[in-house]
mmCIF file of C-alpha atoms in Angstrom:
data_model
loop_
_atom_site.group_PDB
_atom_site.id
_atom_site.type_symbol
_atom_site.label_atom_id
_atom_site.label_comp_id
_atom_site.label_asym_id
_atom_site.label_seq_id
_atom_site.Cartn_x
_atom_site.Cartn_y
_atom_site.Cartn_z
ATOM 1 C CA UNK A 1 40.197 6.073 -148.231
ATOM 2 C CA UNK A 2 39.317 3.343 -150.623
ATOM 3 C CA UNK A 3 36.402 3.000 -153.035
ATOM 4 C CA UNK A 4 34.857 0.206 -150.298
ATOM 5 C CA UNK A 5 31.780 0.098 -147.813
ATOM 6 C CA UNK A 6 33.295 0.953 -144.566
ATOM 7 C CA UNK A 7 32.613 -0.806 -141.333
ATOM 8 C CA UNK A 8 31.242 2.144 -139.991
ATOM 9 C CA UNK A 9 29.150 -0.053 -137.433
ATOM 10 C CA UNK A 10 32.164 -1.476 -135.805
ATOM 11 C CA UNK A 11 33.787 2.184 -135.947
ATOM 12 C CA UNK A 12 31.140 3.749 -134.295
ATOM 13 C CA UNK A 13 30.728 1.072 -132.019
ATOM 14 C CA UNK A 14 33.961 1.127 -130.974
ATOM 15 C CA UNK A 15 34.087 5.209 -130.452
ATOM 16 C CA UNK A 16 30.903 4.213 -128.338
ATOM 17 C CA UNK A 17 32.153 2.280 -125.769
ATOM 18 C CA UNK A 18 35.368 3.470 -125.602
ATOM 19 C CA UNK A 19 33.755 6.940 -124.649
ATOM 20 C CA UNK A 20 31.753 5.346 -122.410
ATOM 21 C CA UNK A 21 34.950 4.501 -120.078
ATOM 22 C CA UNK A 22 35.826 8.048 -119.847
ATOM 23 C CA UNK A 23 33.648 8.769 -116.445
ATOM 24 C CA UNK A 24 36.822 11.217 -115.280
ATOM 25 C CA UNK A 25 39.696 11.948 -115.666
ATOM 26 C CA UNK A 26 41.221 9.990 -112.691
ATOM 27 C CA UNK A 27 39.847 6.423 -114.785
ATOM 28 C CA UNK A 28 42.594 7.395 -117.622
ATOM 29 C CA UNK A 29 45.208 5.144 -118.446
ATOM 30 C CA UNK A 30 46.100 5.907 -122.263
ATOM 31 C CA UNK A 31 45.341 7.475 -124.741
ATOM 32 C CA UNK A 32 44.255 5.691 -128.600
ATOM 33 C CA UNK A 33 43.591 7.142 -131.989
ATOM 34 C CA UNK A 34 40.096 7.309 -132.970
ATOM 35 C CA UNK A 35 38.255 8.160 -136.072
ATOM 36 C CA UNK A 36 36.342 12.435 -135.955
ATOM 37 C CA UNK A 37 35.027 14.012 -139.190
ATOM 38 C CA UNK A 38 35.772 17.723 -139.530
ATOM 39 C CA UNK A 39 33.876 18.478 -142.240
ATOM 40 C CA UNK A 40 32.718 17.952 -145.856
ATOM 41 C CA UNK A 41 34.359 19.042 -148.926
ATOM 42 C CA UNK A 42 31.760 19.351 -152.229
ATOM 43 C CA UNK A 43 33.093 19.692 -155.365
ATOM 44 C CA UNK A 44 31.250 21.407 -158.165
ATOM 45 C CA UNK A 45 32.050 20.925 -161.443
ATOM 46 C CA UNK A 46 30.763 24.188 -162.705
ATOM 47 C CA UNK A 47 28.968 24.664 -165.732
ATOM 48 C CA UNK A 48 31.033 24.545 -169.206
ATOM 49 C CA UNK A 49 27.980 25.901 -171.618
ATOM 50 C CA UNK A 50 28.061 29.071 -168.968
ATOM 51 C CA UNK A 51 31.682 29.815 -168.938
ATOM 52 C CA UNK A 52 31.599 29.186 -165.245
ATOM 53 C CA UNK A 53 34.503 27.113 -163.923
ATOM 54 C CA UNK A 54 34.336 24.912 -161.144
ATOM 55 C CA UNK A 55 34.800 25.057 -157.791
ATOM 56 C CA UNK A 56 35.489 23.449 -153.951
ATOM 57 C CA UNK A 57 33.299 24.069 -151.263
ATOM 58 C CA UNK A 58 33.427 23.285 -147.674
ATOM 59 C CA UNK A 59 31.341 22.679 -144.399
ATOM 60 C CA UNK A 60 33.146 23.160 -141.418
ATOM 61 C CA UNK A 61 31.337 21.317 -138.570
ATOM 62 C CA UNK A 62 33.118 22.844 -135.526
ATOM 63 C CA UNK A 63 31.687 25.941 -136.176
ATOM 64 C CA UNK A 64 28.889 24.874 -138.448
ATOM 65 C CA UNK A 65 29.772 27.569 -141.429
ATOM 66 C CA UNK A 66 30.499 26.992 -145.060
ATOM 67 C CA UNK A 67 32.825 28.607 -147.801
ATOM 68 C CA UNK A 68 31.673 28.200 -151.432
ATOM 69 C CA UNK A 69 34.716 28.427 -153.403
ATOM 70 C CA UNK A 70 37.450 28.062 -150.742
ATOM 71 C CA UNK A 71 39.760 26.970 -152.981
ATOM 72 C CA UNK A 72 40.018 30.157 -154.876
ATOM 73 C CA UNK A 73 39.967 31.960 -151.704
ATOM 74 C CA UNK A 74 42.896 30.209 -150.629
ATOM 75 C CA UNK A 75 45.378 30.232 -153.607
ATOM 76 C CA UNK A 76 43.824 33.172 -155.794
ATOM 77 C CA UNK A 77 42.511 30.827 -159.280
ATOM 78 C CA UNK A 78 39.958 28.889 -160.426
ATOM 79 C CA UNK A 79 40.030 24.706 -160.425
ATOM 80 C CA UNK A 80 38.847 25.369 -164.510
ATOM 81 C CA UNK A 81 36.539 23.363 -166.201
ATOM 82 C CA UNK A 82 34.386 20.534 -164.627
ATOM 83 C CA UNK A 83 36.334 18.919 -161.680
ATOM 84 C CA UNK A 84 34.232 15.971 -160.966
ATOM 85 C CA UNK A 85 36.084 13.699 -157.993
ATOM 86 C CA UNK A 86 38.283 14.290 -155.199
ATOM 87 C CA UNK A 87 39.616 11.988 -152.266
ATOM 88 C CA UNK A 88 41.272 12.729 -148.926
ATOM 89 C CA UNK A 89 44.596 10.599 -148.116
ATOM 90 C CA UNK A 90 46.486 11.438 -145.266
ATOM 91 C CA UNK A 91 46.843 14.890 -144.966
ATOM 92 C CA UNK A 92 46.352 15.946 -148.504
ATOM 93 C CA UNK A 93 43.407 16.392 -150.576
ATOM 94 C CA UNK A 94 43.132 15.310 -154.246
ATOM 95 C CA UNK A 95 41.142 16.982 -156.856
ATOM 96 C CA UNK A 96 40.476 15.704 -160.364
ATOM 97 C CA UNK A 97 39.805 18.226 -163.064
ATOM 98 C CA UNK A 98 38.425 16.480 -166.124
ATOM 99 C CA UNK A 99 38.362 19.330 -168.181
ATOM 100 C CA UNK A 100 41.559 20.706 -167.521
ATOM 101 C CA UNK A 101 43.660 17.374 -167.842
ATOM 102 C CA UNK A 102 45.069 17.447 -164.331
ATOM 103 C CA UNK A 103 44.987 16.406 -160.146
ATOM 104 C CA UNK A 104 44.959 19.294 -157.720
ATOM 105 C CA UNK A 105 47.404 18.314 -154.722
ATOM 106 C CA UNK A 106 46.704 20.123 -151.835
ATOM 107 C CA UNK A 107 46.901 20.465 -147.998
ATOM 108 C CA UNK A 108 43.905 18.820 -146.575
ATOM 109 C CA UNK A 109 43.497 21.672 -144.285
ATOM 110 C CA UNK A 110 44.761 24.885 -145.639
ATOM 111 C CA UNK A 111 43.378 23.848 -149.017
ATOM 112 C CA UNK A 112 46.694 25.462 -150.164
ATOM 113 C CA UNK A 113 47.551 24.149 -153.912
ATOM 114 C CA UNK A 114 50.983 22.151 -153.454
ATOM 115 C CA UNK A 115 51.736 20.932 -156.957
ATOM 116 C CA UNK A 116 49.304 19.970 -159.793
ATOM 117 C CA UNK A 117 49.650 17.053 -161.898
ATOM 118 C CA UNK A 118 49.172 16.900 -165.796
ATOM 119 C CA UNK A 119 47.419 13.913 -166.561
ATOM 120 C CA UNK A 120 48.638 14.028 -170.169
ATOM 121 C CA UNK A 121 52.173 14.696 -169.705
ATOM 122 C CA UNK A 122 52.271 12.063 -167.036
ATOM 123 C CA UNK A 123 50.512 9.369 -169.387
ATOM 124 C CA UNK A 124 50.867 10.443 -173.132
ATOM 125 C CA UNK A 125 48.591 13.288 -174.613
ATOM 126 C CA UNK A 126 46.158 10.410 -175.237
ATOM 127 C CA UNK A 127 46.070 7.659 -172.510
ATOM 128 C CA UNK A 128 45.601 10.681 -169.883
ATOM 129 C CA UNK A 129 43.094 13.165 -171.313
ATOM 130 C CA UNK A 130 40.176 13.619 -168.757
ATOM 131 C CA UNK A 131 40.678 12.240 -165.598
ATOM 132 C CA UNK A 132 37.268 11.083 -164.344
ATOM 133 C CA UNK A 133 37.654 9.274 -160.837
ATOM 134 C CA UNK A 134 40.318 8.575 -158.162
ATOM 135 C CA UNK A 135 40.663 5.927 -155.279
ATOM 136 C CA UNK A 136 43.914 5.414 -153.128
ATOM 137 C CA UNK A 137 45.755 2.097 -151.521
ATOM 138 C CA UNK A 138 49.214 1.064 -150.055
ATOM 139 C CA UNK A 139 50.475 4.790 -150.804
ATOM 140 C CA UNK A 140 48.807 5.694 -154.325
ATOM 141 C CA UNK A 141 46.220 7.298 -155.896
ATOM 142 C CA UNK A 142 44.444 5.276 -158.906
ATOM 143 C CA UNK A 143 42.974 7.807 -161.516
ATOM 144 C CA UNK A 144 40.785 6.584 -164.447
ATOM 145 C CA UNK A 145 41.035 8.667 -167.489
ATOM 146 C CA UNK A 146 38.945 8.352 -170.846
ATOM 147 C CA UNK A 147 41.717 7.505 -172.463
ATOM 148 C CA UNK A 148 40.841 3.911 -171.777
ATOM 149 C CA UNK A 149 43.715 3.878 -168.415
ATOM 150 C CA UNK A 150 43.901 3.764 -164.988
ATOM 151 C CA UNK A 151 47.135 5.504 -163.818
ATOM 152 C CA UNK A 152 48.719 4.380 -160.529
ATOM 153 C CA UNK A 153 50.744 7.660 -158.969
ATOM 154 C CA UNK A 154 53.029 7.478 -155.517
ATOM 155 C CA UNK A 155 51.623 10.078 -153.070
ATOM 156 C CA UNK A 156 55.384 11.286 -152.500
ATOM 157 C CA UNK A 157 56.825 12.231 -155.229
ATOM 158 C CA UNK A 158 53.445 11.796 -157.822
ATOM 159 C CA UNK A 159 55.373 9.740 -160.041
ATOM 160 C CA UNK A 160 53.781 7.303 -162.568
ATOM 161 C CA UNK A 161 54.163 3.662 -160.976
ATOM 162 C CA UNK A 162 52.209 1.731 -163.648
ATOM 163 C CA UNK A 163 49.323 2.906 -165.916
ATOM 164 C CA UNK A 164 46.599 0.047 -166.330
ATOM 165 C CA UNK A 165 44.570 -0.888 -169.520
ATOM 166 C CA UNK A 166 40.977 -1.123 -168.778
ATOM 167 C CA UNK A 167 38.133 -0.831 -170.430
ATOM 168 C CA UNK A 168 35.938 1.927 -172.470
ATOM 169 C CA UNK A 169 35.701 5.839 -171.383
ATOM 170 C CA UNK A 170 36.402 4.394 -167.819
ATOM 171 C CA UNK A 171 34.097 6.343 -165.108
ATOM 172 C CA UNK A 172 34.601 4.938 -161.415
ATOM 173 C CA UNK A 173 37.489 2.777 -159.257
ATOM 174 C CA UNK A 174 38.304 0.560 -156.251
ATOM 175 C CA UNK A 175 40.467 -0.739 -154.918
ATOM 176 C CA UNK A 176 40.192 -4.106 -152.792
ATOM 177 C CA UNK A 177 42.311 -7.172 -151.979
ATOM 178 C CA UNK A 178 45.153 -6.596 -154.520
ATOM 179 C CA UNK A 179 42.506 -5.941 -157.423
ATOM 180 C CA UNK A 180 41.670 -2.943 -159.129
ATOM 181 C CA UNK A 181 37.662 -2.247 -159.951
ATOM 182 C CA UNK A 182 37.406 -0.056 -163.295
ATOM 183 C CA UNK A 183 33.450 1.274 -164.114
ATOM 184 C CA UNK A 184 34.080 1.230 -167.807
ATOM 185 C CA UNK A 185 30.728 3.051 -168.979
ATOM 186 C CA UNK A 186 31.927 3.549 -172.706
ATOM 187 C CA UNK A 187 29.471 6.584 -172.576
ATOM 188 C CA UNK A 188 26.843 4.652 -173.191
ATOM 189 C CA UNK A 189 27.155 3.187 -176.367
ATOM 190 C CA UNK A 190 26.928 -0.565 -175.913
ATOM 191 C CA UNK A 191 29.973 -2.334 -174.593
ATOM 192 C CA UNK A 192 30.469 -1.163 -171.590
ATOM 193 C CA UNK A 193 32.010 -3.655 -168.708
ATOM 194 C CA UNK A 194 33.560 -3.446 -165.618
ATOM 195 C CA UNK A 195 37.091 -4.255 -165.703
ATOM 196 C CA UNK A 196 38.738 -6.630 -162.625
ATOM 197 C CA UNK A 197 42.931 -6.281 -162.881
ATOM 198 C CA UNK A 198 45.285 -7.612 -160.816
ATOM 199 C CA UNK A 199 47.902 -4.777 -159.741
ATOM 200 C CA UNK A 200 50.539 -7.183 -159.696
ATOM 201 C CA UNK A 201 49.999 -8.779 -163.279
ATOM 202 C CA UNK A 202 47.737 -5.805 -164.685
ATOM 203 C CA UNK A 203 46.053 -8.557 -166.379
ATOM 204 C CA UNK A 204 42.292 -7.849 -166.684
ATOM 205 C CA UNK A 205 39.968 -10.373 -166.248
ATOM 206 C CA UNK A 206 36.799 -8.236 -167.419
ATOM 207 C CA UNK A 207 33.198 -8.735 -166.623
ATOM 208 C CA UNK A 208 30.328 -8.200 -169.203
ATOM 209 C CA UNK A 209 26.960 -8.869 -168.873
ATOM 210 C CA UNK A 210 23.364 -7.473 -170.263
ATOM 211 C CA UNK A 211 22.963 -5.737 -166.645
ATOM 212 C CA UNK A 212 26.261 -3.448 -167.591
ATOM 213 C CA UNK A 213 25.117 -0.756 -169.938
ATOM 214 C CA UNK A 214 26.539 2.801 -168.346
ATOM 215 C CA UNK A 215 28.169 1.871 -165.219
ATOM 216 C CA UNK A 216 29.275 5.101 -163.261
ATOM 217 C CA UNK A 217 30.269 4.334 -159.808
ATOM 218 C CA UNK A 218 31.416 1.651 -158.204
ATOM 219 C CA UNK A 219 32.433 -0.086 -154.393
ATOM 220 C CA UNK A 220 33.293 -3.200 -153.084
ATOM 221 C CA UNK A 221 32.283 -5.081 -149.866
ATOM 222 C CA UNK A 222 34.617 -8.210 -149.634
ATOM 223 C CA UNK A 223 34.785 -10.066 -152.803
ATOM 224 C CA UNK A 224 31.016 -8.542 -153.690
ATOM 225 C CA UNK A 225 31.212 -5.831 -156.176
ATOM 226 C CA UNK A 226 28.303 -2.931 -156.431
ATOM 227 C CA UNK A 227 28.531 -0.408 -159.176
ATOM 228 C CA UNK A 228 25.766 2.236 -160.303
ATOM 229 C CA UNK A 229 24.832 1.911 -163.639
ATOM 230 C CA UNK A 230 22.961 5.041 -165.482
ATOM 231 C CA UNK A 231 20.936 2.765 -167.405
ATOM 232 C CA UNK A 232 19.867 3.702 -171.378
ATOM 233 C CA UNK A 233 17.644 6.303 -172.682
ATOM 234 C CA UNK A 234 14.908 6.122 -175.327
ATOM 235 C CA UNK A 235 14.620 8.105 -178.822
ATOM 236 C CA UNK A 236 13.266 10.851 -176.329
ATOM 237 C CA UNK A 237 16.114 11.292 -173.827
ATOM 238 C CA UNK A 238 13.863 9.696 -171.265
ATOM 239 C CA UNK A 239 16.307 7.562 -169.288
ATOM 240 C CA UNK A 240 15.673 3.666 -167.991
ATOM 241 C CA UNK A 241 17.256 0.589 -166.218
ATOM 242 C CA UNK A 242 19.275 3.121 -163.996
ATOM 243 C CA UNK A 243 19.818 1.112 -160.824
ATOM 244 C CA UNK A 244 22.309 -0.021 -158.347
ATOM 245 C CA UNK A 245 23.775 -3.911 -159.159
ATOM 246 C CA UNK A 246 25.625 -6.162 -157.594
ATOM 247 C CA UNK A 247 28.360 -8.524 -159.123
ATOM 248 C CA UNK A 248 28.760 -11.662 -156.675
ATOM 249 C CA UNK A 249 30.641 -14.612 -158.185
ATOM 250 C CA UNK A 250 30.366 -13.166 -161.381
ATOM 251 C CA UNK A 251 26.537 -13.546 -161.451
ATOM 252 C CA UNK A 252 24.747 -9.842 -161.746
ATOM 253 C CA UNK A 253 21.739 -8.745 -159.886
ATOM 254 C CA UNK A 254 19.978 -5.935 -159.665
ATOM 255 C CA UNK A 255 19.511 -4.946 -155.641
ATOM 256 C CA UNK A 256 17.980 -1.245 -156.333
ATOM 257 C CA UNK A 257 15.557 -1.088 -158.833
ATOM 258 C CA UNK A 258 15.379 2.688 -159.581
ATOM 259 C CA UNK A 259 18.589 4.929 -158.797
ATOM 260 C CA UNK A 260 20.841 7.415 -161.008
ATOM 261 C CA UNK A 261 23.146 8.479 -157.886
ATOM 262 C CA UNK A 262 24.595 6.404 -154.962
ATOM 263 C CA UNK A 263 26.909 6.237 -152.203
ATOM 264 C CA UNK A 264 28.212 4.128 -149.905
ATOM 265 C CA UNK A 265 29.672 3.646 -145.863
ATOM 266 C CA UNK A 266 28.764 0.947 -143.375
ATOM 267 C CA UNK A 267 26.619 -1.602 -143.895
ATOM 268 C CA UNK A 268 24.358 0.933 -145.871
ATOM 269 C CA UNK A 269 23.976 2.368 -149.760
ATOM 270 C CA UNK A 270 22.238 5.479 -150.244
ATOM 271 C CA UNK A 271 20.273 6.052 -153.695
ATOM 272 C CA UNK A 272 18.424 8.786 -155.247
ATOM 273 C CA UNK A 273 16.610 8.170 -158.456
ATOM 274 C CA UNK A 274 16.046 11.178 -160.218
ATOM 275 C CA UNK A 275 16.177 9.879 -163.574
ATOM 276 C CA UNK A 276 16.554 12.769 -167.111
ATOM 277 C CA UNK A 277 13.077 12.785 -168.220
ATOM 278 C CA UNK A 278 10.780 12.583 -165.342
ATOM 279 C CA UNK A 279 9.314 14.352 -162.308
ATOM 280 C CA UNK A 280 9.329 12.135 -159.941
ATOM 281 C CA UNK A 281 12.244 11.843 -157.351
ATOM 282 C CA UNK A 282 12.693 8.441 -154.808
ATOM 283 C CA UNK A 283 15.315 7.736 -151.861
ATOM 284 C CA UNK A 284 16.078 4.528 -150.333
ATOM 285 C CA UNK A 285 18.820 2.866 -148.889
ATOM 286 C CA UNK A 286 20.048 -0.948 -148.961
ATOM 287 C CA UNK A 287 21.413 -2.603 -145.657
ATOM 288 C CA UNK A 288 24.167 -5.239 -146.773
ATOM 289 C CA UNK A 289 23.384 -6.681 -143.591
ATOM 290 C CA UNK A 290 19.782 -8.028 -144.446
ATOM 291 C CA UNK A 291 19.676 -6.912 -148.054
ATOM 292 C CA UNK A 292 16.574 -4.784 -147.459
ATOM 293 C CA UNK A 293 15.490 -1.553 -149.049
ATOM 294 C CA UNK A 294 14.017 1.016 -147.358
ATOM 295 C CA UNK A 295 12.261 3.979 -148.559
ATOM 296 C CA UNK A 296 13.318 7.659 -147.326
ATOM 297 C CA UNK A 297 11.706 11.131 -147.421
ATOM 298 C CA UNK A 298 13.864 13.926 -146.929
ATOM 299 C CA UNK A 299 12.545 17.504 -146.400
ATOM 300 C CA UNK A 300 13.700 20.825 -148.417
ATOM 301 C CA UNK A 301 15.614 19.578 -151.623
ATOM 302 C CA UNK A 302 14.690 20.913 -155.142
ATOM 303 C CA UNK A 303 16.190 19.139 -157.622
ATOM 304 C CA UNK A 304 18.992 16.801 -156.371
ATOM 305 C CA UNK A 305 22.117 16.566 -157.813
ATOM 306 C CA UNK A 306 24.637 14.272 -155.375
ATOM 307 C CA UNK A 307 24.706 12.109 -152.348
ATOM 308 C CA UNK A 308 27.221 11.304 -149.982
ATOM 309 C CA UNK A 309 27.466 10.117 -145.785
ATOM 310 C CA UNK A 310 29.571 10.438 -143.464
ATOM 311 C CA UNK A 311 31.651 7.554 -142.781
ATOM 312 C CA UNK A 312 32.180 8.072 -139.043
ATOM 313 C CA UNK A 313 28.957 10.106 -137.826
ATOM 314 C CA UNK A 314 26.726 8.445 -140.508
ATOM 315 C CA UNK A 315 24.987 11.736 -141.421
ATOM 316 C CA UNK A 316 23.684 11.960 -144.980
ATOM 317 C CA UNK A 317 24.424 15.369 -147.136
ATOM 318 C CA UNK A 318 22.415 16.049 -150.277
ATOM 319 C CA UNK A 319 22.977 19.077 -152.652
ATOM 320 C CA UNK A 320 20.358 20.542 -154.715
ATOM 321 C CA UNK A 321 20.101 23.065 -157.264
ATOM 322 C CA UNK A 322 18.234 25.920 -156.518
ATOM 323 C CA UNK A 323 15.069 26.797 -159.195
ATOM 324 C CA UNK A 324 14.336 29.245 -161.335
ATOM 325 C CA UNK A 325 10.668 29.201 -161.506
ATOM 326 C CA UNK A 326 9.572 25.478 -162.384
ATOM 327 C CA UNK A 327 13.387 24.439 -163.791
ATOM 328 C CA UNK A 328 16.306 23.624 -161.909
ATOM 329 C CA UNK A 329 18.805 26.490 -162.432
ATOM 330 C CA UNK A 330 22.145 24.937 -163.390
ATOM 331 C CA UNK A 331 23.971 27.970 -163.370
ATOM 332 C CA UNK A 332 23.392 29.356 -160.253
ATOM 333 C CA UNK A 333 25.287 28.075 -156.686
ATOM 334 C CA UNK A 334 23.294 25.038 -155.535
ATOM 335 C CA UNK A 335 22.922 24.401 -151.444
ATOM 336 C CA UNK A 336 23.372 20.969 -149.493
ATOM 337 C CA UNK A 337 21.389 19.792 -146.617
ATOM 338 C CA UNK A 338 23.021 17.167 -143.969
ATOM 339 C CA UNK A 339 20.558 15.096 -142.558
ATOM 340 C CA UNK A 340 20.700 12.283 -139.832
ATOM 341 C CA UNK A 341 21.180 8.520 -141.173
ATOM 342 C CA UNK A 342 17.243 8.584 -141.268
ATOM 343 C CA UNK A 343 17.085 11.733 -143.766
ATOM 344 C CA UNK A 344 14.346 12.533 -141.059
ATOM 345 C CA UNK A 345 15.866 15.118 -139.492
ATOM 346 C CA UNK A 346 17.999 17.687 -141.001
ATOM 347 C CA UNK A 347 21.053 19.185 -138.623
ATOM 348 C CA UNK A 348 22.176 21.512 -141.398
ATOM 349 C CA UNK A 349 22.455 23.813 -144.725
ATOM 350 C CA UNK A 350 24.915 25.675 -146.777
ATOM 351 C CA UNK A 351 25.545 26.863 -150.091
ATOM 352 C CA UNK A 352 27.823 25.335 -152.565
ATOM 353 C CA UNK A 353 28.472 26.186 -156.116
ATOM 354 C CA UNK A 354 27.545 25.421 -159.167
ATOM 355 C CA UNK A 355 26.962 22.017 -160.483
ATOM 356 C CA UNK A 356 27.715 19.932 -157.457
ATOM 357 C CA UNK A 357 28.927 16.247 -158.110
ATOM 358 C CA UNK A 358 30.910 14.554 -155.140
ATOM 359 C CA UNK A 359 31.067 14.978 -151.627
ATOM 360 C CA UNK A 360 34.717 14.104 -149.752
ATOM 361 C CA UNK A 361 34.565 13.802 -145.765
ATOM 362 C CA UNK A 362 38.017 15.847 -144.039
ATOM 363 C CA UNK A 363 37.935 12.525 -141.601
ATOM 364 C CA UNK A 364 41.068 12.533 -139.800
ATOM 365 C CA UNK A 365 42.398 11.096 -136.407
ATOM 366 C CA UNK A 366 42.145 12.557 -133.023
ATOM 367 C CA UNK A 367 43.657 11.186 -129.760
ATOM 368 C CA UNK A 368 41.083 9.871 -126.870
ATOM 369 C CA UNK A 369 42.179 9.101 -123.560
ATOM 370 C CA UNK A 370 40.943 5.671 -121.988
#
């Protein structure tokens, strides 16, 4: 799946009324591919100060039970140090592990390891080193690395294709329309940008602006780009200007005033702001179809450290750390809660482990008769 806002709308929609010809089974007369979500994948990143490596976790929805490190389970050792993105493309799943220089390939369902790709031997022992996010397109995965690259890899044989220059300590990517979105966040230090490359040319046409100081994660919807920016942080590590942007026509406006973490299906972002440095915790979500914001209150959630929804049933997950007395407790296995698209209701919980970052939906294809 791409880095974009999904149509889940029309998906659902779709899934809708097709069901709703399925009175018996004497009305059949074919059958048609439609979207179903299995599960979700979380993965943790661990915590490096601890010694405690990282970790996958799953939810299975079919029998609504989780594993917390079924990765481990499944191929007897550790993802290392501070995995921080993974994507599902057909039927394998793709984990990046910063820390340890590499993508995990594995089966999408057995979470069996097939191969593992080194980063720095694929790129050069600089250009690769710490692989930070991944997107996929037209039979490739896209990984950003703080070497200043974006490496393009074929999902057969996981062969280098092309490696694109973008910008500084490059954080998120999309991919849209023959273009290639880089969230170059330069950690923070002042010239950050995000970078727009053509994958034919691989030139970069970047974008700067006074709006761009940290971004971290970005999507596209049509030719409108959205990226989260972490904002800046004063002489006392309180942080400010976090927010959700959008880039239209080069011009840069800010759509959600306070947010530090954000994702994205549908018509519909989802923010939490939760910024380093105070108390105080929001949740909103922006429709792209109005441009409205909308203010949420979820029950049961600590301290929250990642967002993500469903792209087919449009349930929203949220993982938390637990506490240890009146701190968060970043050491210990945090929990998620899935929630309805409301965050009124909550359907579900289940422990994770420790220092959750990214949610990744096992969405695959099931056959419906019509």
């Amino acid at each position: 799946m791409k880095r974009q806002v999904m149509n889940l709308a029309v998906m659902m929609m779709g899934i809708a009324l097709f069901t709703a010809c399925t009175k018996d089974e004497s009305e059949h007369h074919g059958t048609m591919p439609v979207a179903v979500s299995n599960g979700v994948y979380m993965v943790c990143s661990g915590n490096s100060r601890a010694g405690i490596d990282g970790s996958l976790s799953y939810f299975d929805y079919n029998n609504n039970a989780g594993v917390v490190d079924i990765f481990k389970s499944g191929n007897g050792k550790s993802l290392g140090q501070t995995p921080n993105d993974a994507i599902r493309y057909g039927n394998k799943l793709y984990i990046v592990g910063s820390g340890e220089n590499k993508v995990f390939v594995t089966n999408a369902n057995s979470l069996k390891l097939l191969t593992t790709i080194d980063m720095t031997d694929l790129m050069g022992e600089q250009d690769g080193v710490n692989p930070r996010r991944i997107a996929v397109d037209n039979g490739n995965i896209y990984v950003s690395t703080y070497g200043g690259y974006v490496a393009a890899i074929d999902t057969v044989n996981f062969e280098l294709q092309k490696k694109y220059k973008a910008g500084s300590y490059p954080e998120g990517v999309a991919v849209a329309n023959g273009l290639l979105y880089v969230a170059n966040s330069d950690y923070g230090n002042g010239n950050a940008s995000i970078s727009v490359i053509n994958l034919s040319t691989g030139v970069d046409t970047p974008i700067t602006d006074e709006n761009i100081r940290n971004p971290q994660d970005i999507v596209t919807a049509g030719t409108d780009i959205y990226y989260l920016d972490y904002g800046q942080y004063d002489e006392n590590w309180n942080q400010t200007d976090a927010g959700v942007y959008r880039i239209r026509s080069k011009q840069v406006t800010k759509i959600i005033p306070d947010a530090t973490m954000m994702t994205a299906a549908g018509y519909s972002i989802y923010t939490i702001n939760a910024p380093y440095g105070s108390g105080k915790v929001t949740y909103s979500v922006f429709s792209l179809s109005d441009n409205s914001v909308k203010n949420l209150t979820p029950a049961g959630i600590d301290s929250p450290a990642a967002i993500g929804v469903d792209p087919v049933s449009g349930d929203v997950a949220i993982a938390s750390y637990k506490m240890n007395g009146e701190y968060a407790d970043y050491a210990a296995n945090a929990y998620v809660n899935i929630y309805d698209y409301t965050l009124s209701a909550k359907k579900a919980t289940f422990d994770c482990g420790v220092g959750p970052q990214r949610f990744v939906y096992n969405v695959g294809l099931a056959i419906m008769k019509y």
